[in-house]
Amino acid sequence: MPGKVSPDDLLAHVFGRTGTAADDETVLQGPADGEDAAAIALSEGDETLVVSSDPISLAAEGVGTLAVPVACNDVAASGADPRWLTAVIMLPNEETDLEAITRDLDAAARDVGASIVGGHSEYVDQLERPILSLTAMGTAEAFVPTGGAEPGDSVLLTKAAGIEGTAILAADFGDELGIDEETCERARTFVEEISVAPDARAIREYATAMHDPTEGGVAAGALEVARASGVRLEIDREAVPVRDETRRLCEAADIDPLRIFGSGALLATVPSDTVDDCLAALADAGLEGAEIGTVHQGTFELVLDGESITDPVEDDLYPLWAAADSEN
């Protein structure tokens, strides 16, 4: 099955095999369950270098536009401003539009204020579509982990659920779902909102934890915060903002808007007495936000409208891609 490697397999085969990281005092945050970025102490000053890598392999349209904010979001969600990028571009053949991909990478990097400083490119004829893998780097005054949520905190979500997934649905499946072109056109523009750097910048001074909900959407992201923090998150589905375009596309595809790629929204836990300040800071930045749940003492668990979730959440877009590939 496509998707992330399971937490059990990561624990068994990845987290304990990190070279000299355990003995390196500059490694403030290395590979760990739920943590999407590394934190490295710089030799001068109080700043921390934050580093994260992310691939884009399943979105057929606008892959270059998607790749930059997806990579930068984990850096931003860790309290840093993305500044540098490396890009690995794997192409299925020489007919692939490399010019369009690199043009989109350049524009997206300029939008987020980052420099592309290196990378690699090659043709791999076993591929059916391009694969991009970007590494993003930035500096932070204070590193914000995924695993910092504390009992008594409130859970916030910026913008809305399923922003990236909505754009992908409209681009890859809009014609098949019978959704009118006006709705699909609006949904496709959601790709312009995938960066959470402004969201994180607005509330990072308050946050105990921040997380970019990617694969598996808000549900998977909230579970990852719970698991990394060793707490129980209770989320009220009715409190989670879902845009009309997202709702209509998901209803047509018979999928859950809280379980599709969620880049564009930022999950954050904050002390409950700072919720109003956080929402005001987001509003000042021209961003929407909502309080969607609470953090409680207990073994890690996501409780979504009374349903207890502890197993990894699979993204509802994968079966759609699998069905499309089987028809080709």
mmCIF file of C-alpha atoms in Angstrom:
data_model
loop_
_atom_site.group_PDB
_atom_site.id
_atom_site.type_symbol
_atom_site.label_atom_id
_atom_site.label_comp_id
_atom_site.label_asym_id
_atom_site.label_seq_id
_atom_site.Cartn_x
_atom_site.Cartn_y
_atom_site.Cartn_z
ATOM 1 C CA MET A 1 0.000 0.000 0.000
ATOM 2 C CA PRO A 2 1.243 3.536 -0.720
ATOM 3 C CA GLY A 3 1.687 6.003 2.087
ATOM 4 C CA LYS A 4 3.904 6.633 5.063
ATOM 5 C CA VAL A 5 5.976 3.904 6.689
ATOM 6 C CA SER A 6 4.242 2.773 9.885
ATOM 7 C CA PRO A 7 5.384 4.123 13.272
ATOM 8 C CA ASP A 8 6.273 0.562 14.334
ATOM 9 C CA ASP A 9 8.557 0.064 11.322
ATOM 10 C CA LEU A 10 10.174 3.458 11.851
ATOM 11 C CA LEU A 11 10.861 2.569 15.470
ATOM 12 C CA ALA A 12 12.254 -0.823 14.507
ATOM 13 C CA HIS A 13 14.377 0.159 11.520
ATOM 14 C CA VAL A 14 14.952 3.921 11.353
ATOM 15 C CA PHE A 15 15.061 5.847 14.615
ATOM 16 C CA GLY A 16 17.876 3.794 16.107
ATOM 17 C CA ARG A 17 20.068 3.957 12.988
ATOM 18 C CA THR A 18 21.160 7.577 12.859
ATOM 19 C CA GLY A 19 24.930 7.420 12.707
ATOM 20 C CA THR A 20 26.514 9.553 15.425
ATOM 21 C CA ALA A 21 23.400 11.628 16.137
ATOM 22 C CA ALA A 22 22.975 10.225 19.650
ATOM 23 C CA ASP A 23 26.440 11.485 20.607
ATOM 24 C CA ASP A 24 26.266 14.781 18.724
ATOM 25 C CA GLU A 25 25.432 17.581 21.137
ATOM 26 C CA THR A 26 24.493 19.893 18.274
ATOM 27 C CA VAL A 27 21.535 17.636 17.336
ATOM 28 C CA LEU A 28 18.710 19.098 19.407
ATOM 29 C CA GLN A 29 15.994 17.137 17.598
ATOM 30 C CA GLY A 30 16.738 14.082 15.502
ATOM 31 C CA PRO A 31 14.457 11.465 13.924
ATOM 32 C CA ALA A 32 11.502 10.732 16.213
ATOM 33 C CA ASP A 33 7.892 9.655 16.035
ATOM 34 C CA GLY A 34 5.776 12.486 14.641
ATOM 35 C CA GLU A 35 8.666 14.919 14.261
ATOM 36 C CA ASP A 36 9.034 16.125 10.669
ATOM 37 C CA ALA A 37 12.043 18.412 11.103
ATOM 38 C CA ALA A 38 15.488 18.228 12.661
ATOM 39 C CA ALA A 39 16.899 20.934 14.919
ATOM 40 C CA ILE A 40 20.641 21.626 14.963
ATOM 41 C CA ALA A 41 22.390 24.070 17.287
ATOM 42 C CA LEU A 42 24.492 26.596 15.400
ATOM 43 C CA SER A 43 27.984 27.359 16.657
ATOM 44 C CA GLU A 44 27.353 31.079 16.929
ATOM 45 C CA GLY A 45 24.441 32.909 18.524
ATOM 46 C CA ASP A 46 21.190 31.541 19.859
ATOM 47 C CA GLU A 47 19.635 30.489 16.553
ATOM 48 C CA THR A 48 18.756 26.904 15.667
ATOM 49 C CA LEU A 49 19.025 25.433 12.168
ATOM 50 C CA VAL A 50 15.835 23.565 11.224
ATOM 51 C CA VAL A 51 15.972 21.018 8.364
ATOM 52 C CA SER A 52 13.255 18.943 6.720
ATOM 53 C CA SER A 53 12.832 16.869 3.536
ATOM 54 C CA ASP A 54 9.614 16.036 1.697
ATOM 55 C CA PRO A 55 8.774 14.300 -1.597
ATOM 56 C CA ILE A 56 5.975 14.994 -4.057
ATOM 57 C CA SER A 57 5.186 11.904 -6.100
ATOM 58 C CA LEU A 58 1.460 11.553 -6.724
ATOM 59 C CA ALA A 59 0.256 14.988 -7.844
ATOM 60 C CA ALA A 60 0.343 15.110 -11.632
ATOM 61 C CA GLU A 61 -0.441 18.784 -12.115
ATOM 62 C CA GLY A 62 1.564 21.701 -10.722
ATOM 63 C CA VAL A 63 4.096 19.452 -9.018
ATOM 64 C CA GLY A 64 6.709 22.215 -8.887
ATOM 65 C CA THR A 65 4.262 24.650 -7.341
ATOM 66 C CA LEU A 66 3.299 22.112 -4.677
ATOM 67 C CA ALA A 67 6.794 20.901 -3.843
ATOM 68 C CA VAL A 68 8.219 24.111 -2.367
ATOM 69 C CA PRO A 69 5.570 24.928 0.233
ATOM 70 C CA VAL A 70 5.178 21.256 1.154
ATOM 71 C CA ALA A 71 8.898 21.079 1.959
ATOM 72 C CA CYS A 72 8.996 24.466 3.666
ATOM 73 C CA ASN A 73 5.918 23.874 5.803
ATOM 74 C CA ASP A 74 7.640 21.499 8.224
ATOM 75 C CA VAL A 75 10.393 24.063 8.748
ATOM 76 C CA ALA A 76 7.829 26.806 9.331
ATOM 77 C CA ALA A 77 5.822 24.565 11.669
ATOM 78 C CA SER A 78 8.976 24.158 13.755
ATOM 79 C CA GLY A 79 9.225 27.896 14.354
ATOM 80 C CA ALA A 80 11.709 28.790 11.607
ATOM 81 C CA ASP A 81 11.574 30.987 8.516
ATOM 82 C CA PRO A 82 12.418 28.850 5.435
ATOM 83 C CA ARG A 83 15.531 30.246 3.741
ATOM 84 C CA TRP A 84 17.277 27.571 1.648
ATOM 85 C CA LEU A 85 16.186 24.651 -0.531
ATOM 86 C CA THR A 86 17.762 21.776 -2.419
ATOM 87 C CA ALA A 87 15.714 20.029 -5.107
ATOM 88 C CA VAL A 88 15.980 16.465 -6.436
ATOM 89 C CA ILE A 89 14.004 16.091 -9.678
ATOM 90 C CA MET A 90 13.357 12.582 -11.030
ATOM 91 C CA LEU A 91 11.720 12.514 -14.467
ATOM 92 C CA PRO A 92 10.109 9.557 -16.294
ATOM 93 C CA ASN A 93 11.408 10.571 -19.722
ATOM 94 C CA GLU A 94 12.762 13.420 -21.817
ATOM 95 C CA GLU A 95 9.242 14.392 -22.852
ATOM 96 C CA THR A 96 8.441 15.517 -19.300
ATOM 97 C CA ASP A 97 8.086 19.285 -19.123
ATOM 98 C CA LEU A 98 11.219 20.118 -17.130
ATOM 99 C CA GLU A 99 10.894 23.767 -18.119
ATOM 100 C CA ALA A 100 7.474 24.028 -16.480
ATOM 101 C CA ILE A 101 8.613 22.209 -13.338
ATOM 102 C CA THR A 102 11.653 24.403 -12.778
ATOM 103 C CA ARG A 103 9.719 27.558 -13.637
ATOM 104 C CA ASP A 104 7.164 26.646 -10.968
ATOM 105 C CA LEU A 105 9.902 25.781 -8.459
ATOM 106 C CA ASP A 106 11.529 29.166 -9.023
ATOM 107 C CA ALA A 107 8.262 31.086 -8.605
ATOM 108 C CA ALA A 108 7.230 29.147 -5.499
ATOM 109 C CA ALA A 109 10.635 29.620 -3.879
ATOM 110 C CA ARG A 110 10.425 33.367 -4.511
ATOM 111 C CA ASP A 111 6.942 33.432 -2.975
ATOM 112 C CA VAL A 112 8.161 31.851 0.266
ATOM 113 C CA GLY A 113 11.380 33.873 0.306
ATOM 114 C CA ALA A 114 13.747 30.921 -0.054
ATOM 115 C CA SER A 115 16.832 30.306 -2.220
ATOM 116 C CA ILE A 116 17.286 27.087 -4.215
ATOM 117 C CA VAL A 117 20.957 26.310 -3.526
ATOM 118 C CA GLY A 118 21.478 22.881 -5.092
ATOM 119 C CA GLY A 119 20.045 19.468 -5.880
ATOM 120 C CA HIS A 120 20.060 16.743 -8.534
ATOM 121 C CA SER A 121 18.079 15.751 -11.627
ATOM 122 C CA GLU A 122 17.896 12.624 -13.784
ATOM 123 C CA TYR A 123 15.634 10.488 -15.986
ATOM 124 C CA VAL A 124 14.271 7.225 -14.582
ATOM 125 C CA ASP A 125 12.284 5.301 -17.155
ATOM 126 C CA GLN A 126 10.572 3.141 -14.516
ATOM 127 C CA LEU A 127 8.625 6.185 -13.313
ATOM 128 C CA GLU A 128 5.130 7.009 -14.546
ATOM 129 C CA ARG A 129 5.184 10.616 -13.309
ATOM 130 C CA PRO A 130 7.785 13.079 -11.974
ATOM 131 C CA ILE A 131 9.051 12.736 -8.414
ATOM 132 C CA LEU A 132 10.401 15.791 -6.635
ATOM 133 C CA SER A 133 12.109 15.667 -3.252
ATOM 134 C CA LEU A 134 13.059 18.942 -1.632
ATOM 135 C CA THR A 135 15.062 19.669 1.502
ATOM 136 C CA ALA A 136 14.211 22.929 3.229
ATOM 137 C CA MET A 137 16.326 24.747 5.799
ATOM 138 C CA GLY A 138 15.788 27.797 7.977
ATOM 139 C CA THR A 139 16.755 29.316 11.293
ATOM 140 C CA ALA A 140 14.636 29.715 14.406
ATOM 141 C CA GLU A 141 15.056 31.561 17.666
ATOM 142 C CA ALA A 142 12.964 28.875 19.384
ATOM 143 C CA PHE A 143 12.347 25.392 17.962
ATOM 144 C CA VAL A 144 8.695 24.296 18.260
ATOM 145 C CA PRO A 145 8.298 20.491 18.196
ATOM 146 C CA THR A 146 5.369 18.330 17.176
ATOM 147 C CA GLY A 147 5.630 16.622 20.552
ATOM 148 C CA GLY A 148 5.163 19.638 22.810
ATOM 149 C CA ALA A 149 1.394 19.528 23.420
ATOM 150 C CA GLU A 150 0.481 19.700 27.104
ATOM 151 C CA PRO A 151 -2.709 18.735 28.966
ATOM 152 C CA GLY A 152 -4.937 21.773 29.237
ATOM 153 C CA ASP A 153 -3.846 23.212 25.889
ATOM 154 C CA SER A 154 -6.336 24.115 23.186
ATOM 155 C CA VAL A 155 -6.004 22.829 19.613
ATOM 156 C CA LEU A 156 -6.142 25.359 16.790
ATOM 157 C CA LEU A 157 -6.403 24.887 13.029
ATOM 158 C CA THR A 158 -5.597 27.657 10.574
ATOM 159 C CA LYS A 159 -7.448 28.190 7.289
ATOM 160 C CA ALA A 160 -9.424 24.949 6.747
ATOM 161 C CA ALA A 161 -9.182 21.182 6.386
ATOM 162 C CA GLY A 162 -8.118 19.476 3.166
ATOM 163 C CA ILE A 163 -6.748 22.476 1.281
ATOM 164 C CA GLU A 164 -4.066 20.557 -0.633
ATOM 165 C CA GLY A 165 -6.341 17.575 -1.134
ATOM 166 C CA THR A 166 -9.060 19.796 -2.567
ATOM 167 C CA ALA A 167 -6.677 21.279 -5.135
ATOM 168 C CA ILE A 168 -5.488 17.790 -6.096
ATOM 169 C CA LEU A 169 -9.045 16.465 -6.364
ATOM 170 C CA ALA A 170 -10.033 19.298 -8.677
ATOM 171 C CA ALA A 171 -6.891 19.006 -10.820
ATOM 172 C CA ASP A 172 -6.735 15.208 -11.122
ATOM 173 C CA PHE A 173 -10.387 14.124 -10.807
ATOM 174 C CA GLY A 174 -12.605 17.178 -11.272
ATOM 175 C CA ASP A 175 -13.928 16.101 -14.664
ATOM 176 C CA GLU A 176 -14.738 12.589 -13.435
ATOM 177 C CA LEU A 177 -16.617 13.760 -10.327
ATOM 178 C CA GLY A 178 -19.224 15.767 -12.193
ATOM 179 C CA ILE A 179 -18.452 18.993 -10.338
ATOM 180 C CA ASP A 180 -19.133 22.218 -12.236
ATOM 181 C CA GLU A 181 -16.082 23.932 -13.726
ATOM 182 C CA GLU A 182 -16.521 27.107 -11.665
ATOM 183 C CA THR A 183 -16.216 25.141 -8.424
ATOM 184 C CA CYS A 184 -13.248 23.162 -9.742
ATOM 185 C CA GLU A 185 -11.508 26.344 -10.847
ATOM 186 C CA ARG A 186 -11.860 27.850 -7.369
ATOM 187 C CA ALA A 187 -10.644 24.604 -5.826
ATOM 188 C CA ARG A 188 -7.582 24.478 -8.069
ATOM 189 C CA THR A 189 -6.552 27.909 -6.785
ATOM 190 C CA PHE A 190 -6.217 26.435 -3.283
ATOM 191 C CA VAL A 191 -2.711 25.379 -4.331
ATOM 192 C CA GLU A 192 -1.789 29.039 -3.884
ATOM 193 C CA GLU A 193 -2.544 28.754 -0.142
ATOM 194 C CA ILE A 194 -0.493 25.690 0.735
ATOM 195 C CA SER A 195 2.279 27.577 2.525
ATOM 196 C CA VAL A 196 1.808 27.775 6.298
ATOM 197 C CA ALA A 197 4.804 30.031 6.842
ATOM 198 C CA PRO A 198 2.566 33.080 7.492
ATOM 199 C CA ASP A 199 0.336 31.003 9.803
ATOM 200 C CA ALA A 200 3.260 29.754 11.861
ATOM 201 C CA ARG A 201 4.884 33.165 11.987
ATOM 202 C CA ALA A 202 1.684 34.627 13.469
ATOM 203 C CA ILE A 203 1.308 32.190 16.385
ATOM 204 C CA ARG A 204 4.658 30.493 16.999
ATOM 205 C CA GLU A 205 5.391 32.624 20.072
ATOM 206 C CA TYR A 206 2.340 31.073 21.759
ATOM 207 C CA ALA A 207 2.564 27.487 20.496
ATOM 208 C CA THR A 208 3.609 24.499 22.580
ATOM 209 C CA ALA A 209 3.413 22.298 19.447
ATOM 210 C CA MET A 210 2.853 22.906 15.742
ATOM 211 C CA HIS A 211 2.359 20.401 12.946
ATOM 212 C CA ASP A 212 1.719 20.465 9.196
ATOM 213 C CA PRO A 213 -1.110 17.986 8.481
ATOM 214 C CA THR A 214 -0.105 16.433 5.160
ATOM 215 C CA GLU A 215 -0.944 12.842 4.215
ATOM 216 C CA GLY A 216 -4.104 11.718 6.006
ATOM 217 C CA GLY A 217 -5.170 15.286 6.646
ATOM 218 C CA VAL A 218 -6.306 16.820 9.908
ATOM 219 C CA ALA A 219 -7.119 13.427 11.423
ATOM 220 C CA ALA A 220 -3.637 12.026 10.753
ATOM 221 C CA GLY A 221 -1.944 15.255 11.815
ATOM 222 C CA ALA A 222 -3.819 15.418 15.109
ATOM 223 C CA LEU A 223 -2.987 11.776 15.821
ATOM 224 C CA GLU A 224 0.694 12.482 15.121
ATOM 225 C CA VAL A 225 0.662 15.375 17.595
ATOM 226 C CA ALA A 226 -0.995 13.132 20.179
ATOM 227 C CA ARG A 227 1.496 10.320 19.623
ATOM 228 C CA ALA A 228 4.566 12.564 19.653
ATOM 229 C CA SER A 229 3.362 14.362 22.786
ATOM 230 C CA GLY A 230 2.045 11.319 24.656
ATOM 231 C CA VAL A 231 -1.371 12.901 25.201
ATOM 232 C CA ARG A 232 -5.018 12.515 24.214
ATOM 233 C CA LEU A 233 -6.391 15.013 21.682
ATOM 234 C CA GLU A 234 -10.155 15.473 21.522
ATOM 235 C CA ILE A 235 -11.340 17.060 18.277
ATOM 236 C CA ASP A 236 -14.870 18.282 17.527
ATOM 237 C CA ARG A 237 -15.575 17.603 13.842
ATOM 238 C CA GLU A 238 -18.205 20.346 13.706
ATOM 239 C CA ALA A 239 -15.611 22.889 14.869
ATOM 240 C CA VAL A 240 -13.202 22.032 12.036
ATOM 241 C CA PRO A 241 -13.580 24.550 9.194
ATOM 242 C CA VAL A 242 -14.279 22.909 5.818
ATOM 243 C CA ARG A 243 -14.751 25.034 2.727
ATOM 244 C CA ASP A 244 -17.717 24.535 0.428
ATOM 245 C CA GLU A 245 -15.480 23.493 -2.492
ATOM 246 C CA THR A 246 -13.823 20.855 -0.296
ATOM 247 C CA ARG A 247 -17.124 19.560 0.979
ATOM 248 C CA ARG A 248 -18.640 19.269 -2.489
ATOM 249 C CA LEU A 249 -15.636 17.516 -4.041
ATOM 250 C CA CYS A 250 -15.311 15.120 -1.108
ATOM 251 C CA GLU A 251 -19.016 14.285 -1.153
ATOM 252 C CA ALA A 252 -18.793 13.555 -4.881
ATOM 253 C CA ALA A 253 -15.774 11.283 -4.318
ATOM 254 C CA ASP A 254 -17.299 9.751 -1.150
ATOM 255 C CA ILE A 255 -14.261 10.629 0.987
ATOM 256 C CA ASP A 256 -13.690 12.407 4.308
ATOM 257 C CA PRO A 257 -12.370 16.014 4.116
ATOM 258 C CA LEU A 258 -10.545 15.434 7.398
ATOM 259 C CA ARG A 259 -8.640 12.493 5.860
ATOM 260 C CA ILE A 260 -7.209 14.017 2.678
ATOM 261 C CA PHE A 261 -3.900 15.844 2.221
ATOM 262 C CA GLY A 262 -4.082 18.836 4.522
ATOM 263 C CA SER A 263 -1.126 21.067 3.613
ATOM 264 C CA GLY A 264 -2.239 24.672 3.803
ATOM 265 C CA ALA A 265 -3.601 24.354 7.313
ATOM 266 C CA LEU A 266 -1.506 24.455 10.459
ATOM 267 C CA LEU A 267 -2.318 22.454 13.570
ATOM 268 C CA ALA A 268 -1.129 24.078 16.781
ATOM 269 C CA THR A 269 -1.581 23.524 20.475
ATOM 270 C CA VAL A 270 -1.499 26.620 22.644
ATOM 271 C CA PRO A 271 -2.216 27.408 26.304
ATOM 272 C CA SER A 272 -5.975 27.839 26.592
ATOM 273 C CA ASP A 273 -5.654 31.393 27.884
ATOM 274 C CA THR A 274 -3.865 32.468 24.671
ATOM 275 C CA VAL A 275 -6.512 31.298 22.179
ATOM 276 C CA ASP A 276 -7.985 34.758 21.698
ATOM 277 C CA ASP A 277 -4.511 36.260 21.208
ATOM 278 C CA CYS A 278 -3.658 33.600 18.625
ATOM 279 C CA LEU A 279 -6.869 34.082 16.669
ATOM 280 C CA ALA A 280 -6.326 37.851 16.747
ATOM 281 C CA ALA A 281 -2.736 37.429 15.497
ATOM 282 C CA LEU A 282 -3.983 35.249 12.648
ATOM 283 C CA ALA A 283 -6.651 37.791 11.760
ATOM 284 C CA ASP A 284 -4.031 40.550 11.736
ATOM 285 C CA ALA A 285 -2.091 38.429 9.226
ATOM 286 C CA GLY A 286 -5.214 38.066 7.070
ATOM 287 C CA LEU A 287 -5.687 34.414 8.026
ATOM 288 C CA GLU A 288 -8.593 32.427 9.400
ATOM 289 C CA GLY A 289 -8.312 30.152 12.405
ATOM 290 C CA ALA A 290 -10.528 28.123 14.687
ATOM 291 C CA GLU A 291 -10.344 26.344 18.032
ATOM 292 C CA ILE A 292 -11.167 22.722 17.210
ATOM 293 C CA GLY A 293 -10.303 20.718 20.313
ATOM 294 C CA THR A 294 -8.473 20.212 23.575
ATOM 295 C CA VAL A 295 -5.467 18.330 24.950
ATOM 296 C CA HIS A 296 -5.837 15.888 27.859
ATOM 297 C CA GLN A 297 -3.644 13.699 30.023
ATOM 298 C CA GLY A 298 -3.449 10.083 28.931
ATOM 299 C CA THR A 299 -1.878 7.531 26.633
ATOM 300 C CA PHE A 300 -1.672 8.882 23.085
ATOM 301 C CA GLU A 301 -5.035 8.885 21.356
ATOM 302 C CA LEU A 302 -7.135 10.962 19.003
ATOM 303 C CA VAL A 303 -10.794 11.169 19.911
ATOM 304 C CA LEU A 304 -12.776 12.472 16.950
ATOM 305 C CA ASP A 305 -16.453 12.931 17.802
ATOM 306 C CA GLY A 306 -16.234 10.141 20.340
ATOM 307 C CA GLU A 307 -14.342 7.720 18.062
ATOM 308 C CA SER A 308 -11.018 6.593 19.508
ATOM 309 C CA ILE A 309 -8.249 6.493 16.901
ATOM 310 C CA THR A 310 -4.781 5.092 17.622
ATOM 311 C CA ASP A 311 -3.865 3.346 14.353
ATOM 312 C CA PRO A 312 -2.225 5.402 11.569
ATOM 313 C CA VAL A 313 -4.750 7.203 9.366
ATOM 314 C CA GLU A 314 -4.611 6.366 5.650
ATOM 315 C CA ASP A 315 -5.297 9.133 3.155
ATOM 316 C CA ASP A 316 -8.565 8.810 1.273
ATOM 317 C CA LEU A 317 -6.948 9.986 -1.986
ATOM 318 C CA TYR A 318 -4.817 6.863 -2.404
ATOM 319 C CA PRO A 319 -7.665 4.588 -3.564
ATOM 320 C CA LEU A 320 -8.630 7.200 -6.163
ATOM 321 C CA TRP A 321 -5.109 7.283 -7.578
ATOM 322 C CA ALA A 322 -4.916 3.483 -7.502
ATOM 323 C CA ALA A 323 -8.178 3.179 -9.425
ATOM 324 C CA ALA A 324 -7.024 5.760 -11.978
ATOM 325 C CA ASP A 325 -3.715 3.964 -12.508
ATOM 326 C CA SER A 326 -5.457 0.603 -12.962
ATOM 327 C CA GLU A 327 -7.558 2.097 -15.764
ATOM 328 C CA ASN A 328 -4.505 3.345 -17.678
#
